[in-house]
Amino acid sequence: NADFINQASILVNFSPLNRLSWQTNLGHNFAIKDFSFSNSNRHTELRNLGTNLLWEYSPGDTLNVGSGIDLQRTSYPNDDHRLDNDLRNINLRLGWKHYYKSRLRLSNRLLWSLKNDVYIDSLLSGNNTQVQSLSYLPEISLLVGDRIMLKQNSQIRVDYTDYMYQIEGQNNELYRQFTARYNLVFDSLPFIARSGDSRWLELPYRSGDDNAFLLDGLLLYERSEYGYEENEGYIINSLTERYTAGLSLRHDIGSFYYLIQPRISWGTWREYSAVFLTAFSFDQNSSIELSLNPIGEELGALDWRLNLTLSLNY
């Protein structure tokens, strides 16, 4: 078996004004994957072009608009090209971030995409689809002092799947999703120092030390609906709801830290999970990490997963 990959890309940043920046990227990827004992050898070509315009109309407050197009072609030369597939994805993005009295951060993003999924062989062309997707993602974050942060972010999303060739018994589809997430974070480092937010880092805060606690409480609600088109409307035939509550505790002691993260989900299905993790950094680029992750639908029948990661730079 063998993989052959060629990649090329170019990124251009242009700032015509002090607070205005324009970024454009162009990329090309060609890959060949060969299997010695299979006829599923495949060639994949990916071309992408994207651009983003960012205007910082006041310190930290930004408005940005972007677009992109991705073209992917996959061919199976040893399988008479029966599974050859073309994908085209066009997307538009609009974003806005604003600070109110420095400590309240508001963010809104609007995303639209159009994906064409085409099979070249006529026997599979009944699967050809066009998917339109629209998403709205609002977020609000409130900084209290220098150690506490309240955060709420949501997502409203709708997908319309239209089949290019109508086949008897095959209906266009609808997918809708609503997500609401709430976090309450306390960080003794303090939180501002670990936030990475350029506007909040300008605020006064206490200096950190080598012994810091971080507590992150989580409440999450997810609702998904699935439907099909009938008589110029959509009928919802499937619904899932999920609630999640969790807590994360992280304790940093110099170059060592441990993390405890229990979670429980209920609704359409129930799930218990937890993460127990310890890590030690030898230096800036070398570390060892050990994690234990039980997960399952019943407390008496959990699936236990153990992971050891060693990173060394010498």
CSV table of C-alpha atoms in Angstrom, one decimal:
chain,number,residue,atom,x,y,z
A,1,ASN,CA,0.0,0.0,0.0
A,2,ALA,CA,1.2,3.5,-0.7
A,3,ASP,CA,0.1,7.1,-0.4
A,4,PHE,CA,1.4,9.9,-2.8
A,5,ILE,CA,0.4,13.5,-1.9
A,6,ASN,CA,1.3,16.8,-3.7
A,7,GLN,CA,0.2,20.0,-2.0
A,8,ALA,CA,0.6,23.6,-2.9
A,9,SER,CA,-0.9,26.8,-1.4
A,10,ILE,CA,-0.5,30.5,-1.3
A,11,LEU,CA,-1.8,33.0,1.3
A,12,VAL,CA,-2.0,36.7,0.6
A,13,ASN,CA,-2.6,39.4,3.3
A,14,PHE,CA,-3.3,42.9,2.2
A,15,SER,CA,-4.0,45.9,4.5
A,16,PRO,CA,-5.1,48.9,2.4
A,17,LEU,CA,-6.0,50.9,5.6
A,18,ASN,CA,-4.8,50.7,9.2
A,19,ARG,CA,-7.9,48.8,10.5
A,20,LEU,CA,-8.9,47.1,7.3
A,21,SER,CA,-7.4,43.8,6.2
A,22,TRP,CA,-8.1,41.4,3.3
A,23,GLN,CA,-6.9,37.8,3.3
A,24,THR,CA,-7.0,35.5,0.3
A,25,ASN,CA,-5.9,31.9,0.1
A,26,LEU,CA,-5.6,29.5,-2.8
A,27,GLY,CA,-4.8,25.8,-2.4
A,28,HIS,CA,-4.4,22.6,-4.5
A,29,ASN,CA,-4.1,19.0,-3.2
A,30,PHE,CA,-3.6,15.9,-5.3
A,31,ALA,CA,-3.4,12.5,-3.6
A,32,ILE,CA,-3.1,8.9,-4.9
A,33,LYS,CA,-3.9,6.0,-2.6
A,34,ASP,CA,-2.8,2.6,-3.8
A,35,PHE,CA,-3.9,-0.8,-2.3
A,36,SER,CA,-2.0,-3.9,-3.2
A,37,PHE,CA,-4.9,-6.4,-2.9
A,38,SER,CA,-7.9,-4.2,-3.7
A,39,ASN,CA,-9.5,-2.6,-6.7
A,40,SER,CA,-10.5,0.5,-4.7
A,41,ASN,CA,-7.3,2.5,-5.6
A,42,ARG,CA,-8.4,6.2,-5.6
A,43,HIS,CA,-7.2,9.5,-6.9
A,44,THR,CA,-8.4,12.7,-5.0
A,45,GLU,CA,-8.0,16.3,-6.2
A,46,LEU,CA,-9.0,19.2,-4.1
A,47,ARG,CA,-9.0,22.8,-5.2
A,48,ASN,CA,-10.0,25.7,-2.9
A,49,LEU,CA,-10.2,29.5,-3.0
A,50,GLY,CA,-11.2,31.6,0.0
A,51,THR,CA,-11.3,35.3,0.9
A,52,ASN,CA,-12.1,37.3,4.0
A,53,LEU,CA,-12.4,41.0,4.6
A,54,LEU,CA,-12.0,42.2,8.2
A,55,TRP,CA,-12.8,45.7,9.5
A,56,GLU,CA,-11.8,46.7,13.1
A,57,TYR,CA,-14.0,49.8,13.4
A,58,SER,CA,-12.9,50.3,17.0
A,59,PRO,CA,-10.4,48.5,19.2
A,60,GLY,CA,-11.6,44.9,19.5
A,61,ASP,CA,-14.9,45.6,17.7
A,62,THR,CA,-14.8,43.9,14.3
A,63,LEU,CA,-17.0,43.3,11.3
A,64,ASN,CA,-16.0,40.6,8.8
A,65,VAL,CA,-17.3,39.1,5.6
A,66,GLY,CA,-15.9,36.1,3.7
A,67,SER,CA,-16.6,33.6,1.0
A,68,GLY,CA,-15.1,30.4,-0.3
A,69,ILE,CA,-15.4,27.6,-2.9
A,70,ASP,CA,-14.1,24.1,-2.6
A,71,LEU,CA,-14.0,21.6,-5.5
A,72,GLN,CA,-13.2,18.0,-4.9
A,73,ARG,CA,-12.9,15.2,-7.4
A,74,THR,CA,-12.5,11.5,-6.4
A,75,SER,CA,-11.9,8.8,-9.0
A,76,TYR,CA,-11.5,5.0,-8.8
A,77,PRO,CA,-9.6,4.0,-11.9
A,78,ASN,CA,-9.4,0.3,-11.1
A,79,ASP,CA,-13.1,0.0,-10.4
A,80,ASP,CA,-14.2,1.1,-13.9
A,81,HIS,CA,-14.8,4.6,-12.4
A,82,ARG,CA,-18.2,3.4,-11.1
A,83,LEU,CA,-17.8,5.3,-7.7
A,84,ASP,CA,-16.3,8.5,-9.2
A,85,ASN,CA,-17.7,11.5,-7.3
A,86,ASP,CA,-17.5,15.3,-7.6
A,87,LEU,CA,-18.2,17.7,-4.7
A,88,ARG,CA,-18.6,21.5,-4.9
A,89,ASN,CA,-19.1,23.5,-1.8
A,90,ILE,CA,-19.8,27.3,-1.9
A,91,ASN,CA,-20.0,29.2,1.4
A,92,LEU,CA,-20.6,32.8,2.5
A,93,ARG,CA,-19.9,34.1,6.0
A,94,LEU,CA,-20.8,37.3,7.9
A,95,GLY,CA,-19.5,38.0,11.4
A,96,TRP,CA,-19.8,40.8,14.0
A,97,LYS,CA,-18.0,41.2,17.4
A,98,HIS,CA,-18.6,44.1,19.8
A,99,TYR,CA,-17.6,44.9,23.3
A,100,TYR,CA,-19.9,46.9,25.6
A,101,LYS,CA,-18.0,48.6,28.4
A,102,SER,CA,-15.1,46.2,27.8
A,103,ARG,CA,-16.5,43.4,30.0
A,104,LEU,CA,-19.5,42.3,27.9
A,105,ARG,CA,-18.6,40.7,24.6
A,106,LEU,CA,-21.2,40.1,21.9
A,107,SER,CA,-20.7,38.0,18.9
A,108,ASN,CA,-22.9,37.0,15.9
A,109,ARG,CA,-22.1,34.8,12.9
A,110,LEU,CA,-24.3,34.0,9.9
A,111,LEU,CA,-23.2,31.2,7.7
A,112,TRP,CA,-24.7,30.0,4.3
A,113,SER,CA,-23.4,27.1,2.2
A,114,LEU,CA,-24.4,25.3,-0.9
A,115,LYS,CA,-23.1,21.7,-1.6
A,116,ASN,CA,-23.5,19.7,-4.8
A,117,ASP,CA,-22.7,16.0,-4.4
A,118,VAL,CA,-22.6,14.3,-7.9
A,119,TYR,CA,-21.9,10.7,-8.9
A,120,ILE,CA,-20.6,10.4,-12.5
A,121,ASP,CA,-21.9,6.9,-13.2
A,122,SER,CA,-25.6,6.9,-14.3
A,123,LEU,CA,-26.4,3.9,-12.0
A,124,LEU,CA,-25.6,6.0,-8.9
A,125,SER,CA,-26.8,9.4,-10.2
A,126,GLY,CA,-30.1,8.9,-8.2
A,127,ASN,CA,-27.9,9.8,-5.1
A,128,ASN,CA,-27.0,13.2,-6.6
A,129,THR,CA,-28.0,15.9,-4.1
A,130,GLN,CA,-27.9,19.7,-3.6
A,131,VAL,CA,-27.8,20.8,0.1
A,132,GLN,CA,-28.4,24.3,1.2
A,133,SER,CA,-27.5,25.1,4.8
A,134,LEU,CA,-28.1,28.3,6.9
A,135,SER,CA,-26.8,28.7,10.4
A,136,TYR,CA,-27.0,31.6,12.9
A,137,LEU,CA,-24.6,31.5,15.9
A,138,PRO,CA,-25.0,34.2,18.6
A,139,GLU,CA,-22.8,34.4,21.6
A,140,ILE,CA,-22.6,36.5,24.7
A,141,SER,CA,-19.8,36.5,27.3
A,142,LEU,CA,-19.7,38.5,30.6
A,143,LEU,CA,-16.5,39.0,32.5
A,144,VAL,CA,-16.9,39.5,36.3
A,145,GLY,CA,-13.8,40.8,38.0
A,146,ASP,CA,-10.7,39.0,36.7
A,147,ARG,CA,-11.6,35.4,37.6
A,148,ILE,CA,-15.2,34.7,36.7
A,149,MET,CA,-16.8,34.5,33.2
A,150,LEU,CA,-20.4,33.8,32.2
A,151,LYS,CA,-20.9,32.6,28.7
A,152,GLN,CA,-23.9,31.6,26.6
A,153,ASN,CA,-23.8,30.6,22.9
A,154,SER,CA,-26.4,29.1,20.7
A,155,GLN,CA,-26.8,27.7,17.2
A,156,ILE,CA,-29.9,27.7,14.9
A,157,ARG,CA,-29.3,25.6,11.8
A,158,VAL,CA,-31.5,24.4,8.9
A,159,ASP,CA,-30.5,22.1,6.0
A,160,TYR,CA,-32.5,21.5,2.9
A,161,THR,CA,-31.5,18.4,0.8
A,162,ASP,CA,-32.9,18.4,-2.7
A,163,TYR,CA,-32.4,15.3,-5.0
A,164,MET,CA,-31.4,16.3,-8.5
A,165,TYR,CA,-33.3,13.4,-10.0
A,166,GLN,CA,-36.6,12.6,-8.4
A,167,ILE,CA,-37.1,8.8,-8.0
A,168,GLU,CA,-40.4,7.3,-6.8
A,169,GLY,CA,-40.4,6.9,-3.1
A,170,GLN,CA,-37.5,9.4,-2.7
A,171,ASN,CA,-38.4,12.8,-1.1
A,172,ASN,CA,-36.4,15.9,-0.5
A,173,GLU,CA,-35.3,16.2,3.1
A,174,LEU,CA,-35.2,18.8,5.9
A,175,TYR,CA,-32.9,18.9,9.0
A,176,ARG,CA,-33.3,21.5,11.8
A,177,GLN,CA,-31.2,21.9,14.9
A,178,PHE,CA,-31.2,24.2,17.9
A,179,THR,CA,-28.4,24.2,20.5
A,180,ALA,CA,-28.0,26.3,23.7
A,181,ARG,CA,-24.9,26.1,25.8
A,182,TYR,CA,-24.2,27.8,29.2
A,183,ASN,CA,-20.9,28.0,30.9
A,184,LEU,CA,-19.9,29.4,34.3
A,185,VAL,CA,-16.1,29.6,34.6
A,186,PHE,CA,-13.9,30.4,37.7
A,187,ASP,CA,-10.2,30.5,37.1
A,188,SER,CA,-7.8,31.6,39.9
A,189,LEU,CA,-4.8,32.1,37.5
A,190,PRO,CA,-6.8,34.5,36.9
A,191,PHE,CA,-9.2,33.9,33.9
A,192,ILE,CA,-8.2,37.0,32.0
A,193,ALA,CA,-4.6,35.8,31.8
A,194,ARG,CA,-5.7,32.6,30.2
A,195,SER,CA,-8.5,34.0,28.0
A,196,GLY,CA,-6.4,35.0,25.0
A,197,ASP,CA,-8.7,37.9,24.4
A,198,SER,CA,-6.7,41.0,23.4
A,199,ARG,CA,-9.4,43.4,24.7
A,200,TRP,CA,-9.7,41.7,28.1
A,201,LEU,CA,-5.9,41.4,28.5
A,202,GLU,CA,-5.8,45.2,28.6
A,203,LEU,CA,-7.9,45.2,31.8
A,204,PRO,CA,-6.2,45.2,35.2
A,205,TYR,CA,-5.9,41.7,36.7
A,206,ARG,CA,-3.9,40.0,39.5
A,207,SER,CA,-0.7,38.2,38.6
A,208,GLY,CA,-0.8,34.5,38.4
A,209,ASP,CA,1.3,31.9,40.2
A,210,ASP,CA,2.2,28.2,39.7
A,211,ASN,CA,-0.8,26.9,41.7
A,212,ALA,CA,-4.1,27.6,39.9
A,213,PHE,CA,-7.6,26.1,39.9
A,214,LEU,CA,-10.1,26.3,37.1
A,215,LEU,CA,-13.8,25.3,37.5
A,216,ASP,CA,-16.1,25.2,34.5
A,217,GLY,CA,-19.8,24.3,34.9
A,218,LEU,CA,-21.7,23.3,31.8
A,219,LEU,CA,-25.4,23.1,30.9
A,220,LEU,CA,-26.3,22.1,27.3
A,221,TYR,CA,-29.5,21.6,25.4
A,222,GLU,CA,-29.7,20.1,21.9
A,223,ARG,CA,-32.8,19.5,19.7
A,224,SER,CA,-32.7,18.0,16.2
A,225,GLU,CA,-35.6,17.5,13.8
A,226,TYR,CA,-35.7,15.4,10.6
A,227,GLY,CA,-38.4,15.6,8.0
A,228,TYR,CA,-39.3,15.1,4.3
A,229,GLU,CA,-41.0,17.2,1.7
A,230,GLU,CA,-44.7,16.6,0.9
A,231,ASN,CA,-47.3,18.8,-0.9
A,232,GLU,CA,-45.0,21.9,-0.9
A,233,GLY,CA,-44.3,21.6,2.8
A,234,TYR,CA,-42.3,19.4,5.2
A,235,ILE,CA,-43.4,16.7,7.6
A,236,ILE,CA,-41.3,16.1,10.7
A,237,ASN,CA,-40.9,12.4,11.2
A,238,SER,CA,-38.1,12.2,13.7
A,239,LEU,CA,-37.1,14.2,16.8
A,240,THR,CA,-34.2,13.9,19.2
A,241,GLU,CA,-33.6,15.9,22.4
A,242,ARG,CA,-30.6,15.9,24.6
A,243,TYR,CA,-29.7,17.6,27.9
A,244,THR,CA,-26.1,17.6,29.2
A,245,ALA,CA,-24.7,18.7,32.6
A,246,GLY,CA,-21.0,18.6,33.4
A,247,LEU,CA,-18.2,20.0,35.5
A,248,SER,CA,-14.6,20.4,34.8
A,249,LEU,CA,-11.9,20.8,37.4
A,250,ARG,CA,-8.3,21.6,36.5
A,251,HIS,CA,-5.5,22.1,38.9
A,252,ASP,CA,-2.1,23.5,37.7
A,253,ILE,CA,0.9,22.9,39.9
A,254,GLY,CA,4.0,24.2,38.1
A,255,SER,CA,4.7,22.0,35.2
A,256,PHE,CA,2.1,19.4,36.3
A,257,TYR,CA,-1.7,19.5,36.1
A,258,TYR,CA,-4.6,17.1,36.5
A,259,LEU,CA,-8.2,17.3,35.1
A,260,ILE,CA,-11.4,15.8,36.3
A,261,GLN,CA,-14.4,16.1,34.0
A,262,PRO,CA,-17.7,14.2,34.8
A,263,ARG,CA,-20.7,14.5,32.5
A,264,ILE,CA,-24.2,13.1,32.2
A,265,SER,CA,-26.6,13.4,29.3
A,266,TRP,CA,-30.3,12.5,29.2
A,267,GLY,CA,-33.3,12.8,26.9
A,268,THR,CA,-33.8,10.7,23.8
A,269,TRP,CA,-30.9,8.6,25.1
A,270,ARG,CA,-28.8,8.6,28.3
A,271,GLU,CA,-25.0,8.6,28.5
A,272,TYR,CA,-22.5,8.8,31.4
A,273,SER,CA,-18.9,9.9,30.8
A,274,ALA,CA,-15.9,11.2,32.6
A,275,VAL,CA,-12.3,12.2,31.9
A,276,PHE,CA,-9.5,11.7,34.4
A,277,LEU,CA,-6.3,13.2,33.0
A,278,THR,CA,-2.8,14.0,34.3
A,279,ALA,CA,0.0,15.7,32.4
A,280,PHE,CA,3.6,16.8,33.0
A,281,SER,CA,5.7,19.1,30.9
A,282,PHE,CA,9.4,18.5,30.8
A,283,ASP,CA,9.9,21.8,28.9
A,284,GLN,CA,8.0,23.9,26.4
A,285,ASN,CA,7.8,21.2,23.7
A,286,SER,CA,8.0,17.9,25.6
A,287,SER,CA,5.4,16.4,27.8
A,288,ILE,CA,3.7,13.1,28.9
A,289,GLU,CA,0.0,12.7,29.3
A,290,LEU,CA,-2.2,9.9,30.8
A,291,SER,CA,-6.0,9.9,30.5
A,292,LEU,CA,-8.7,7.5,31.5
A,293,ASN,CA,-12.2,7.9,29.9
A,294,PRO,CA,-15.1,5.8,31.0
A,295,ILE,CA,-18.3,6.2,28.8
A,296,GLY,CA,-21.5,4.3,28.5
A,297,GLU,CA,-25.3,4.3,28.8
A,298,GLU,CA,-25.3,2.4,32.1
A,299,LEU,CA,-23.2,3.0,35.1
A,300,GLY,CA,-22.7,-0.7,35.6
A,301,ALA,CA,-21.5,-1.3,32.0
A,302,LEU,CA,-19.1,1.5,31.1
A,303,ASP,CA,-16.5,1.3,28.4
A,304,TRP,CA,-13.2,2.2,29.9
A,305,ARG,CA,-10.6,3.8,27.6
A,306,LEU,CA,-6.9,4.4,28.5
A,307,ASN,CA,-4.7,6.7,26.6
A,308,LEU,CA,-0.9,7.5,27.1
A,309,THR,CA,0.7,10.3,25.0
A,310,LEU,CA,4.4,11.1,25.1
A,311,SER,CA,5.8,14.1,23.2
A,312,LEU,CA,9.5,14.6,23.0
A,313,ASN,CA,11.5,17.3,21.2
A,314,TYR,CA,15.3,16.9,21.2
